[in-house]
XYZ file of N, CA, C and O in Angstrom:
828
model
N 18.109 -89.967 39.069
C 17.283 -89.157 39.975
C 16.955 -90.028 41.091
O 16.628 -89.400 42.367
N 16.796 -91.393 41.086
C 16.633 -92.219 42.094
C 17.598 -92.045 43.117
O 17.153 -91.897 44.390
N 18.909 -91.874 42.813
C 20.015 -91.787 43.753
C 19.850 -90.367 44.462
O 20.178 -90.179 45.734
N 19.385 -89.410 43.766
C 19.226 -88.056 44.311
C 18.093 -88.154 45.288
O 18.154 -87.537 46.535
N 16.955 -88.688 45.019
C 15.902 -88.904 46.021
C 16.103 -89.521 47.096
O 15.952 -89.355 48.452
N 17.066 -90.598 47.077
C 17.376 -91.439 48.070
C 18.397 -90.941 49.081
O 18.402 -90.918 50.260
N 19.443 -90.113 48.526
C 20.617 -89.751 49.344
C 20.751 -88.297 49.556
O 21.273 -87.936 50.413
N 20.051 -87.483 48.539
C 20.408 -85.919 48.543
C 19.223 -85.201 49.066
O 19.426 -84.182 49.984
N 18.012 -85.610 48.859
C 16.803 -84.878 49.224
C 15.809 -85.370 50.019
O 14.769 -85.132 50.040
N 16.198 -86.475 50.956
C 15.283 -86.708 52.136
C 14.705 -85.772 52.782
O 15.662 -84.790 52.976
N 13.798 -85.598 53.407
C 13.248 -84.562 54.132
C 12.368 -83.572 53.255
O 12.127 -83.817 52.026
N 12.112 -82.421 53.822
C 11.377 -81.329 52.953
C 11.831 -80.033 53.412
O 12.184 -79.788 54.564
N 11.797 -79.089 52.503
C 12.039 -77.693 52.776
C 13.484 -77.534 53.301
O 14.441 -78.025 52.937
N 13.620 -76.728 54.391
C 14.890 -76.610 54.899
C 15.421 -77.636 55.659
O 16.731 -77.621 56.074
N 14.710 -78.763 55.880
C 15.143 -79.909 56.513
C 15.781 -80.955 55.549
O 16.044 -82.097 56.007
N 15.776 -80.659 54.326
C 16.269 -81.542 53.318
C 17.803 -81.899 53.627
O 18.489 -80.921 53.952
N 18.244 -83.034 53.356
C 19.495 -83.418 53.877
C 20.608 -82.493 53.135
O 21.452 -82.183 54.002
N 20.681 -82.186 51.931
C 21.678 -81.334 51.478
C 21.933 -80.061 52.247
O 23.052 -79.528 52.358
N 20.661 -79.474 52.620
C 20.634 -78.143 53.327
C 21.232 -78.323 54.726
O 21.944 -77.424 55.198
N 20.906 -79.542 55.343
C 21.441 -79.666 56.749
C 22.945 -79.889 56.709
O 23.557 -79.382 57.533
N 23.410 -80.468 55.493
C 24.938 -80.670 55.494
C 25.662 -79.456 55.242
O 26.852 -79.326 55.658
N 24.957 -78.410 54.818
C 25.690 -77.113 54.715
C 25.877 -76.306 56.073
O 26.413 -75.300 55.926
N 25.367 -76.978 57.089
C 25.801 -76.364 58.491
C 24.397 -76.287 59.359
O 24.465 -76.214 60.619
N 23.245 -76.696 58.720
C 22.060 -76.688 59.593
C 21.952 -77.614 60.660
O 21.207 -77.419 61.745
N 22.633 -78.818 60.365
C 22.461 -79.890 61.461
C 23.024 -79.520 62.759
O 22.637 -80.065 63.791
N 23.915 -78.468 62.728
C 24.618 -78.163 64.045
C 23.480 -77.620 65.051
O 23.773 -77.489 66.337
N 22.481 -77.061 64.382
C 21.354 -76.296 65.165
C 20.180 -77.185 65.573
O 19.127 -76.872 66.151
N 20.229 -78.589 65.000
C 18.951 -79.414 65.306
C 18.922 -79.690 66.689
O 19.775 -79.942 67.476
N 17.609 -79.881 67.103
C 17.458 -80.358 68.625
C 18.060 -81.741 68.506
O 18.311 -82.609 67.803
N 18.469 -82.095 69.868
C 19.263 -83.363 70.024
C 18.581 -84.544 69.526
O 19.344 -85.367 68.811
N 17.329 -84.923 69.678
C 16.718 -86.170 69.219
C 16.744 -86.092 67.541
O 16.946 -87.120 67.003
N 16.558 -85.020 67.039
C 16.555 -84.774 65.610
C 17.981 -85.231 65.031
O 18.034 -85.564 64.029
N 18.933 -84.447 65.737
C 20.339 -84.607 65.218
C 20.754 -86.165 65.339
O 21.489 -86.603 64.529
N 20.265 -86.779 66.519
C 20.674 -88.373 66.560
C 20.195 -88.968 65.407
O 20.896 -89.860 64.670
N 18.876 -88.787 65.126
C 18.188 -89.484 63.864
C 19.021 -89.174 62.485
O 19.196 -90.049 61.807
N 19.254 -87.943 62.438
C 19.893 -87.354 61.141
C 21.391 -88.066 61.107
O 21.659 -88.473 60.007
N 22.102 -88.090 62.312
C 23.444 -88.871 62.098
C 23.211 -90.443 61.794
O 23.981 -90.855 61.088
N 22.391 -91.013 62.460
C 21.951 -92.578 62.127
C 21.805 -92.675 60.683
O 22.146 -93.654 59.929
N 20.900 -91.794 60.020
C 20.548 -92.047 58.611
C 21.612 -91.558 57.642
O 21.998 -92.435 56.776
N 22.575 -90.655 58.095
C 23.864 -90.383 57.361
C 24.676 -91.644 57.365
O 25.162 -91.973 56.405
N 24.941 -92.226 58.416
C 25.890 -93.301 58.613
C 25.322 -94.521 57.870
O 26.115 -95.242 57.173
N 24.129 -94.771 57.951
C 23.374 -95.798 57.182
C 23.563 -95.759 55.803
O 24.082 -96.583 55.005
N 23.464 -94.367 55.238
C 23.448 -94.289 53.670
C 25.072 -94.175 53.380
O 25.397 -94.663 52.133
N 25.905 -93.675 54.206
C 27.176 -93.729 53.750
C 27.875 -95.127 53.708
O 28.601 -95.402 52.848
N 27.276 -96.024 54.412
C 27.758 -97.274 54.328
C 27.067 -98.062 53.179
O 27.546 -98.939 52.627
N 25.803 -97.695 52.837
C 25.023 -98.390 52.006
C 25.297 -98.143 50.531
O 25.189 -98.818 49.599
N 25.486 -96.790 50.308
C 25.616 -96.188 49.006
C 26.842 -96.778 48.176
O 27.757 -97.162 48.505
N 26.381 -97.327 46.951
C 27.445 -97.891 46.133
C 28.476 -96.898 45.427
O 28.114 -95.602 45.230
N 29.614 -97.313 44.977
C 30.563 -96.370 44.214
C 29.756 -95.878 43.041
O 30.086 -94.728 42.667
N 29.168 -96.703 42.278
C 28.420 -96.278 41.153
C 27.467 -95.229 41.339
O 27.392 -94.290 40.578
N 26.695 -95.357 42.484
C 25.742 -94.101 42.744
C 26.619 -92.886 43.110
O 26.071 -91.734 42.827
N 27.587 -93.070 43.922
C 28.383 -91.909 44.244
C 29.013 -91.211 42.932
O 29.053 -89.953 42.801
N 29.396 -91.979 41.810
C 30.014 -91.425 40.834
C 28.802 -90.667 40.136
O 28.951 -89.569 39.382
N 27.537 -91.224 40.066
C 26.450 -90.560 39.439
C 26.219 -89.191 40.127
O 26.131 -88.311 39.409
N 26.181 -89.263 41.423
C 25.915 -87.879 42.163
C 27.103 -86.886 41.918
O 26.799 -85.751 41.822
N 28.372 -87.452 41.948
C 29.525 -86.532 41.643
C 29.467 -86.044 40.047
O 30.079 -84.884 39.845
N 28.714 -86.473 39.224
C 28.651 -86.142 37.877
C 27.251 -85.123 37.650
O 27.051 -84.681 36.624
N 26.530 -84.829 38.780
C 25.371 -84.163 38.607
C 25.686 -82.656 39.182
O 26.743 -82.216 39.154
N 24.697 -82.093 39.623
C 24.662 -80.701 40.128
C 25.236 -80.584 41.422
O 25.600 -81.524 42.063
N 25.357 -79.174 41.989
C 26.299 -79.036 43.240
C 25.721 -79.619 44.468
O 26.436 -80.197 45.247
N 24.301 -79.796 44.701
C 23.725 -80.431 45.741
C 24.121 -81.848 45.843
O 24.435 -82.328 46.857
N 24.002 -82.489 44.626
C 24.375 -83.853 44.678
C 25.722 -84.185 44.842
O 26.285 -85.103 45.578
N 26.645 -83.274 44.227
C 28.128 -83.357 44.368
C 28.612 -83.121 45.941
O 29.264 -83.984 46.288
N 27.987 -82.090 46.495
C 28.212 -81.931 47.910
C 27.961 -83.097 48.707
O 28.604 -83.539 49.646
N 26.569 -83.550 48.539
C 26.088 -84.646 49.363
C 27.053 -85.964 49.288
O 27.375 -86.718 50.154
N 27.323 -86.296 47.977
C 28.271 -87.479 47.589
C 29.516 -87.277 48.295
O 29.847 -88.319 48.913
N 30.080 -86.055 48.250
C 31.321 -85.891 49.067
C 31.289 -86.233 50.460
O 32.217 -86.706 51.032
N 30.282 -85.795 51.281
C 29.936 -85.981 52.677
C 29.803 -87.484 52.789
O 30.666 -87.916 53.735
N 29.205 -88.201 51.965
C 28.971 -89.651 52.082
C 30.428 -90.340 51.982
O 30.668 -91.137 52.782
N 31.171 -89.909 51.113
C 32.440 -90.284 50.851
C 33.366 -90.157 52.032
O 33.973 -90.937 52.530
N 33.256 -88.967 52.585
C 34.133 -88.640 53.886
C 33.843 -89.339 55.013
O 34.409 -89.856 55.703
N 32.484 -89.524 55.345
C 31.935 -90.267 56.277
C 32.214 -91.641 56.428
O 32.822 -92.288 57.518
N 32.334 -92.299 55.187
C 32.963 -93.783 55.175
C 34.283 -93.888 54.767
O 34.794 -94.868 54.616
N 35.031 -92.620 54.758
C 36.437 -92.594 54.368
C 36.778 -93.573 53.214
O 37.678 -94.302 53.212
N 36.012 -93.340 52.080
C 36.369 -94.080 50.938
C 37.390 -93.134 50.129
O 37.301 -92.438 49.198
N 38.693 -93.443 50.731
C 39.869 -92.605 50.174
C 40.129 -92.735 48.711
O 40.877 -92.237 48.052
N 39.573 -93.983 48.039
C 39.717 -94.236 46.721
C 39.205 -93.140 45.887
O 39.506 -92.949 44.606
N 38.466 -92.144 46.517
C 37.918 -91.021 45.744
C 38.678 -89.847 45.893
O 38.432 -88.649 45.446
N 39.766 -89.913 46.720
C 40.667 -88.740 46.965
C 41.090 -87.810 45.824
O 40.793 -86.629 45.687
N 41.661 -88.583 44.804
C 42.151 -87.867 43.581
C 41.162 -87.115 42.794
O 41.092 -86.054 42.462
N 39.965 -87.826 42.728
C 38.834 -87.341 42.037
C 38.300 -86.073 42.736
O 38.053 -84.945 41.914
N 38.135 -86.157 44.011
C 37.664 -84.838 44.742
C 38.783 -83.810 44.608
O 38.334 -82.862 44.453
N 39.896 -84.088 44.609
C 40.899 -83.030 44.580
C 41.062 -82.444 43.118
O 41.121 -81.135 43.047
N 40.643 -83.131 42.245
C 40.657 -82.717 40.931
C 39.514 -81.863 40.559
O 39.528 -80.774 40.152
N 38.258 -82.322 41.142
C 37.186 -81.331 40.743
C 37.083 -80.251 41.558
O 36.607 -79.080 41.192
N 37.701 -80.269 42.704
C 37.954 -79.073 43.576
C 38.814 -78.087 42.891
O 38.442 -76.895 42.785
N 39.809 -78.548 42.427
C 40.894 -77.627 41.711
C 40.278 -77.117 40.375
O 40.541 -75.960 40.179
N 39.471 -77.850 39.661
C 39.238 -77.551 38.174
C 37.721 -76.748 38.273
O 37.614 -75.943 37.493
N 36.843 -77.467 39.080
C 35.564 -76.795 39.024
C 34.726 -77.017 40.460
O 33.944 -78.070 40.390
N 34.990 -76.125 41.266
C 34.465 -76.396 42.557
C 32.832 -76.290 42.660
O 32.285 -76.786 43.610
N 32.226 -75.543 41.796
C 30.815 -75.336 41.624
C 30.290 -74.873 43.059
O 29.289 -75.578 43.597
N 30.732 -73.824 43.405
C 30.139 -73.152 44.579
C 30.153 -73.979 45.760
O 31.189 -74.425 46.379
N 28.840 -74.157 46.391
C 28.785 -74.908 47.664
C 29.182 -76.294 47.572
O 29.389 -76.915 48.664
N 29.284 -77.014 46.428
C 29.977 -78.382 46.209
C 31.355 -78.405 47.010
O 31.578 -79.449 47.591
N 31.938 -77.430 46.955
C 33.384 -77.332 47.566
C 33.259 -77.801 48.959
O 34.322 -78.252 49.639
N 32.227 -77.395 49.755
C 31.934 -77.661 51.072
C 32.261 -79.168 51.299
O 32.966 -79.613 52.320
N 31.615 -79.807 50.491
C 31.649 -81.436 50.588
C 33.069 -81.879 50.179
O 33.652 -82.884 50.920
N 33.715 -81.385 49.240
C 34.940 -81.831 48.737
C 35.972 -81.617 49.910
O 36.836 -82.593 50.245
N 36.017 -80.324 50.536
C 36.973 -80.086 51.525
C 36.669 -80.837 52.772
O 37.643 -81.265 53.535
N 35.539 -81.200 53.173
C 35.170 -81.843 54.247
C 35.788 -83.332 54.102
O 36.305 -83.976 55.095
N 35.564 -84.070 52.936
C 36.170 -85.443 52.789
C 37.550 -85.442 52.850
O 38.088 -86.239 53.345
N 38.175 -84.303 52.124
C 39.741 -84.374 52.346
C 40.095 -84.227 53.683
O 41.051 -84.958 54.208
N 39.429 -83.332 54.600
C 39.861 -83.194 55.918
C 39.634 -84.541 56.706
O 40.351 -84.989 57.581
N 38.644 -85.241 56.302
C 38.087 -86.389 56.985
C 39.142 -87.692 56.780
O 39.444 -88.368 57.509
N 39.768 -87.523 55.433
C 40.814 -88.631 55.178
C 41.944 -88.290 56.018
O 42.737 -89.241 56.529
N 42.399 -87.179 56.110
C 43.520 -86.760 57.079
C 44.902 -87.174 56.920
O 45.780 -87.128 57.742
N 45.242 -87.351 55.543
C 46.513 -87.780 55.344
C 47.288 -86.596 54.538
O 46.742 -85.641 54.208
N 48.559 -86.828 54.320
C 49.629 -85.903 53.821
C 49.085 -85.375 52.309
O 49.284 -84.323 51.898
N 48.524 -86.459 51.533
C 47.949 -86.093 50.267
C 47.008 -85.178 50.104
O 46.809 -84.292 49.347
N 46.099 -85.258 51.242
C 44.944 -84.354 51.377
C 45.449 -82.858 51.660
O 44.979 -81.870 51.073
N 46.492 -82.753 52.358
C 47.102 -81.573 52.577
C 47.678 -80.954 51.271
O 47.449 -79.753 50.939
N 48.485 -81.817 50.515
C 48.964 -81.310 49.196
C 47.764 -80.960 48.281
O 47.915 -79.992 47.603
N 46.625 -81.595 48.260
C 45.503 -81.170 47.338
C 44.944 -79.908 47.767
O 44.578 -79.159 46.968
N 44.632 -79.719 49.261
C 44.287 -78.331 49.481
C 45.012 -77.275 49.441
O 44.673 -76.147 49.033
N 46.393 -77.561 49.649
C 47.329 -76.345 49.314
C 47.567 -76.122 47.864
O 47.464 -74.789 47.578
N 47.443 -77.176 47.187
C 47.345 -76.772 45.578
C 46.307 -75.927 45.249
O 46.221 -74.947 44.412
N 45.067 -76.074 45.730
C 43.800 -75.482 45.404
C 43.964 -74.031 45.859
O 43.742 -73.085 45.300
N 44.476 -73.815 47.144
C 44.634 -72.454 47.768
C 45.723 -71.710 47.118
O 45.505 -70.387 46.842
N 46.709 -72.345 46.511
C 47.696 -71.608 45.755
C 47.163 -71.157 44.349
O 47.466 -70.122 43.949
N 46.339 -71.951 43.711
C 45.755 -71.570 42.529
C 44.446 -70.578 42.573
O 44.506 -69.822 41.588
N 43.853 -70.713 43.677
C 42.449 -69.839 43.784
C 42.799 -68.957 44.997
O 42.225 -69.244 46.006
N 43.393 -67.776 44.830
C 43.456 -66.966 45.953
C 41.984 -66.368 46.507
O 41.134 -66.419 45.723
N 41.933 -66.101 47.689
C 40.644 -65.790 48.161
C 40.089 -64.472 47.570
O 40.880 -63.328 47.313
N 38.808 -64.576 47.265
C 38.061 -63.299 46.697
C 37.116 -62.893 47.559
O 36.281 -63.706 48.107
N 36.887 -61.627 47.632
C 35.844 -61.162 48.375
C 34.478 -61.360 47.824
O 33.271 -61.289 48.565
N 34.366 -61.418 46.490
C 33.067 -61.698 45.931
C 32.554 -63.190 45.919
O 31.387 -63.536 45.865
N 33.483 -64.108 46.463
C 33.069 -65.523 46.686
C 33.919 -66.051 47.577
O 34.914 -66.859 47.405
N 33.744 -65.833 48.883
C 34.504 -66.193 50.048
C 34.304 -67.549 50.486
O 35.239 -68.173 51.187
N 33.248 -68.262 50.087
C 32.808 -69.469 50.636
C 33.734 -70.604 50.229
O 34.091 -71.519 51.029
N 34.139 -70.738 48.946
C 35.001 -71.872 48.412
C 36.461 -71.788 49.262
O 36.748 -72.672 49.590
N 36.947 -70.532 49.398
C 38.216 -70.519 49.954
C 38.072 -70.752 51.523
O 38.959 -71.353 52.048
N 36.997 -70.435 52.170
C 36.848 -70.723 53.422
C 36.650 -72.013 53.718
O 37.261 -72.579 54.826
N 36.050 -72.865 52.935
C 35.949 -74.286 53.200
C 37.306 -74.975 53.056
O 37.570 -75.862 53.903
N 38.139 -74.377 52.170
C 39.474 -75.061 51.986
C 40.393 -74.623 53.227
O 41.160 -75.578 53.676
N 40.271 -73.614 53.508
C 41.466 -73.052 54.694
C 40.710 -73.692 56.060
O 41.762 -74.004 56.873
N 39.509 -73.856 56.110
C 39.169 -74.688 57.361
C 39.516 -76.114 57.264
O 40.084 -76.554 58.315
N 39.553 -76.747 56.156
C 39.999 -78.061 56.160
C 41.572 -78.162 56.417
O 42.053 -79.035 57.142
N 42.153 -77.239 55.680
C 43.642 -77.126 55.852
C 44.106 -76.900 57.223
O 45.087 -77.525 57.872
N 43.489 -75.987 57.887
C 43.829 -75.618 59.450
C 43.463 -76.715 60.180
O 44.401 -76.995 61.116
N 42.463 -77.337 59.927
C 42.269 -78.596 60.744
C 43.293 -79.668 60.575
O 43.774 -80.177 61.635
N 43.675 -79.901 59.379
C 44.765 -80.902 59.133
C 46.029 -80.462 59.887
O 46.812 -81.380 60.221
N 46.209 -79.162 59.825
C 47.533 -78.721 60.380
C 47.430 -79.141 61.914
O 48.492 -79.469 62.557
N 46.314 -78.851 62.537
C 46.343 -79.248 63.985
C 46.333 -80.733 64.156
O 46.898 -81.245 65.122
N 45.878 -81.561 63.304
C 45.813 -82.911 63.531
C 47.211 -83.419 63.276
O 47.581 -84.483 63.951
N 48.067 -82.877 62.258
C 49.345 -83.377 61.914
C 50.427 -82.696 62.437
O 51.697 -83.081 62.190
N 50.157 -81.613 63.265
C 51.339 -80.723 63.719
C 52.076 -80.137 62.701
O 53.459 -79.844 62.833
N 51.367 -79.493 61.735
C 52.139 -78.812 60.591
C 51.640 -77.283 60.667
O 50.767 -76.987 61.489
N 52.044 -76.493 59.551
C 51.625 -75.157 59.598
C 51.561 -74.693 58.262
O 52.025 -73.629 57.948
N 50.637 -75.338 57.526
C 50.659 -74.908 56.092
C 49.494 -73.678 55.816
O 49.815 -72.978 54.916
N 48.599 -73.702 56.752
C 47.391 -72.770 56.467
C 47.893 -71.371 56.795
O 47.321 -70.356 56.081
N 48.759 -71.108 57.557
C 49.043 -69.696 58.137
C 49.251 -68.791 57.016
O 48.878 -67.534 57.065
N 50.154 -69.242 56.010
C 50.397 -68.158 54.931
C 49.366 -67.678 54.170
O 49.385 -66.736 53.455
N 48.238 -68.409 54.166
C 46.961 -68.285 53.145
C 46.231 -67.192 53.922
O 45.261 -66.600 53.430
N 46.349 -66.904 55.183
C 45.691 -65.974 55.993
C 46.260 -64.611 56.354
O 45.762 -63.737 56.878
N 47.507 -64.561 55.691
C 48.208 -63.191 55.895
C 47.491 -62.159 55.184
O 47.021 -62.493 53.903
N 47.414 -61.083 55.647
C 46.609 -59.984 54.899
C 47.423 -59.634 53.667
O 48.679 -59.504 53.714
N 46.633 -59.217 52.661
C 47.293 -58.814 51.409
C 47.758 -57.410 51.562
O 47.823 -56.753 52.556
N 48.308 -56.874 50.459
C 49.154 -55.749 50.468
C 48.286 -54.550 50.513
O 46.987 -54.706 50.653
N 48.921 -53.371 50.702
C 48.156 -52.090 50.778
C 47.158 -51.900 49.657
O 47.500 -52.018 48.430
N 45.793 -51.605 50.106
C 44.895 -51.284 48.990
C 44.237 -52.601 48.431
O 43.212 -52.676 47.650
N 44.698 -53.879 48.911
C 44.136 -55.127 48.251
C 43.076 -55.646 49.174
O 43.337 -55.739 50.502
N 42.087 -55.881 48.567
C 40.857 -56.680 49.363
C 40.988 -58.109 49.247
O 41.335 -58.546 48.229
N 40.589 -58.816 50.245
C 40.822 -60.292 50.150
C 39.842 -60.847 51.171
O 39.539 -60.415 52.228
N 39.363 -62.047 50.707
C 38.432 -62.697 51.597
C 39.201 -63.383 52.712
O 38.604 -63.697 53.848
N 40.607 -63.380 52.764
C 41.404 -63.752 54.072
C 41.418 -62.516 55.020
O 41.777 -62.957 56.128
N 41.046 -61.471 54.847
C 41.114 -60.306 55.632
C 40.291 -60.637 56.903
O 38.941 -60.960 56.667
N 40.859 -60.561 58.061
C 39.976 -60.760 59.279
C 39.862 -62.234 59.547
O 39.080 -62.622 60.559
N 40.415 -63.139 58.898
C 40.074 -64.633 59.096
C 40.611 -65.036 60.509
O 41.880 -64.864 60.657
N 39.830 -65.650 61.136
C 40.312 -66.240 62.432
C 40.564 -67.711 62.145
O 39.684 -68.591 62.023
N 41.865 -68.117 62.037
C 42.277 -69.516 61.645
C 41.880 -70.475 62.729
O 41.315 -71.508 62.199
N 41.819 -70.060 63.883
C 41.517 -71.024 64.846
C 40.030 -71.363 64.854
O 39.533 -72.492 64.945
N 39.250 -70.287 64.556
C 37.782 -70.483 64.422
C 37.420 -71.377 63.197
O 36.722 -72.209 63.275
N 38.175 -71.151 62.152
C 38.111 -71.816 60.896
C 38.345 -73.194 61.097
O 37.619 -74.251 60.611
N 39.484 -73.618 61.669
C 39.955 -75.021 61.931
C 38.929 -75.679 62.967
O 38.571 -76.815 62.901
N 38.433 -75.009 63.872
C 37.410 -75.584 64.754
C 36.037 -75.912 64.142
O 35.444 -76.911 64.407
N 35.748 -74.990 63.153
C 34.494 -75.376 62.328
C 34.661 -76.730 61.676
O 33.696 -77.478 61.749
N 35.848 -76.943 60.995
C 35.999 -78.296 60.370
C 36.376 -79.410 61.316
O 35.695 -80.621 61.149
N 37.015 -79.087 62.492
C 37.140 -80.212 63.345
C 35.700 -80.669 64.047
O 35.508 -81.893 64.242
N 34.896 -79.763 64.169
C 33.498 -80.236 64.641
C 32.774 -80.984 63.705
O 32.069 -81.920 63.997
N 32.842 -80.801 62.453
C 32.238 -81.594 61.478
C 32.821 -82.840 61.364
O 32.109 -83.962 61.153
N 34.149 -83.011 61.403
C 34.665 -84.183 61.463
C 34.484 -85.134 62.847
O 34.210 -86.363 62.645
N 34.252 -84.491 63.833
C 33.955 -85.099 65.091
C 32.607 -85.468 65.130
O 32.177 -86.753 65.348
N 31.729 -84.757 64.376
C 30.358 -85.174 64.093
C 30.206 -86.595 63.291
O 29.515 -87.471 63.572
N 31.065 -86.409 62.264
C 31.044 -87.577 61.155
C 31.677 -88.803 61.963
O 31.108 -89.978 61.707
N 32.394 -88.640 62.775
C 33.144 -89.913 63.583
C 31.919 -90.423 64.451
O 31.871 -91.743 64.617
N 31.282 -89.537 65.152
C 30.303 -90.026 66.063
C 29.077 -90.761 65.310
O 28.564 -91.681 65.905
N 28.783 -90.097 64.122
C 27.773 -90.933 63.316
C 28.283 -92.309 62.988
O 27.566 -93.331 62.949
N 29.452 -92.466 62.384
C 29.925 -93.765 62.119
C 30.246 -94.741 63.138
O 30.416 -95.971 62.924
N 30.447 -94.273 64.362
C 30.713 -95.152 65.493
C 29.366 -95.225 66.337
O 29.500 -95.949 67.462
N 28.240 -94.553 65.917
C 27.032 -94.772 66.803
C 27.127 -93.927 68.014
O 26.550 -94.422 69.100
N 27.797 -92.860 68.192
C 28.050 -92.240 69.481
C 27.734 -90.679 69.403
O 28.345 -89.950 70.119
N 26.591 -90.422 68.562
C 26.273 -89.033 68.532
C 25.840 -88.390 69.876
O 25.975 -87.353 70.163
N 25.167 -89.303 70.651
C 24.670 -88.709 71.856
C 25.833 -88.467 72.858
O 25.906 -87.401 73.518
N 27.086 -88.954 72.774
C 28.280 -88.691 73.391
C 28.914 -87.330 72.754
O 29.513 -86.578 73.473
N 28.771 -87.007 71.572
C 29.219 -85.948 70.984
C 28.405 -84.597 71.268
O 28.906 -83.443 71.305
N 27.188 -84.660 71.652
C 26.171 -83.512 71.915
C 26.778 -82.633 72.805
O 26.750 -81.393 72.654
N 27.412 -82.989 73.988
C 28.034 -81.925 74.853
C 29.131 -81.234 74.188
O 29.338 -79.994 74.440
N 29.959 -81.829 73.400
C 31.024 -81.177 72.726
C 30.329 -80.183 71.587
O 30.878 -79.008 71.597
N 29.262 -80.453 71.049
C 28.587 -79.418 70.173
C 28.235 -78.348 71.056
O 28.324 -77.132 70.539
N 27.615 -78.484 72.206
C 27.185 -77.278 72.959
C 28.326 -76.415 73.287
O 28.218 -75.242 73.239
N 29.531 -77.063 73.608
C 30.739 -76.088 73.897
C 31.131 -75.551 72.677
O 31.552 -74.154 72.789
N 31.010 -75.972 71.510
C 31.445 -75.345 70.289
C 30.553 -74.206 69.921
O 30.889 -73.114 69.712
N 29.262 -74.347 70.236
C 28.144 -73.273 69.857
C 28.461 -72.187 70.879
O 28.394 -71.025 70.542
N 28.802 -72.550 72.188
C 28.843 -71.510 73.207
C 30.118 -70.707 72.926
O 30.070 -69.386 73.131
N 31.168 -71.235 72.267
C 32.306 -70.439 72.127
C 32.316 -69.734 70.830
O 32.867 -68.552 70.821
N 31.770 -70.253 69.602
C 31.850 -69.716 68.387
C 30.636 -69.012 67.904
O 30.791 -68.365 66.871
N 29.656 -69.196 68.579
C 28.342 -68.677 68.061
C 28.401 -67.130 68.170
O 28.831 -66.474 69.032
């Protein structure tokens, strides 16, 4: 519980860290976002592998936050573990963190893990979030690596089939993950201020 209080639930109410990592940070005022980014970078460097393992064994908020901290610091030694839990037990919003971390690592093995997940778990209209996180990460890696793995997963299903992929804008999904990875990089390099104009352009285009 000490690790949870230190790394997962700083703040209060809707400003708690895990809630901001679900996307709320994109709407923070500039000064608050700079402080948020600095605290993330500090904790991503400070947290021990042992505490990360504790968080990854707990509930979804802790798992998601641990995966974000892993991705921020690019601790690729957790890659196979994250790929395994994504494939076997994504636990709802925890998949947001797993997919972010794999996107942040940016290697061919991360493409393989995301593709395996999407092959095993087709998009469902009753739970589109897990699939959306994975397709966002894979689309981003396609753009980063000059590949085209994500396109086949957004093709519309057959006649009469409902799918979470219906109407998916792959460019928008890829941009969603690209912006999170750009924010992560700015956190770790201490350049969040320089990233702020890019955030404004992203919000103007996709809001």
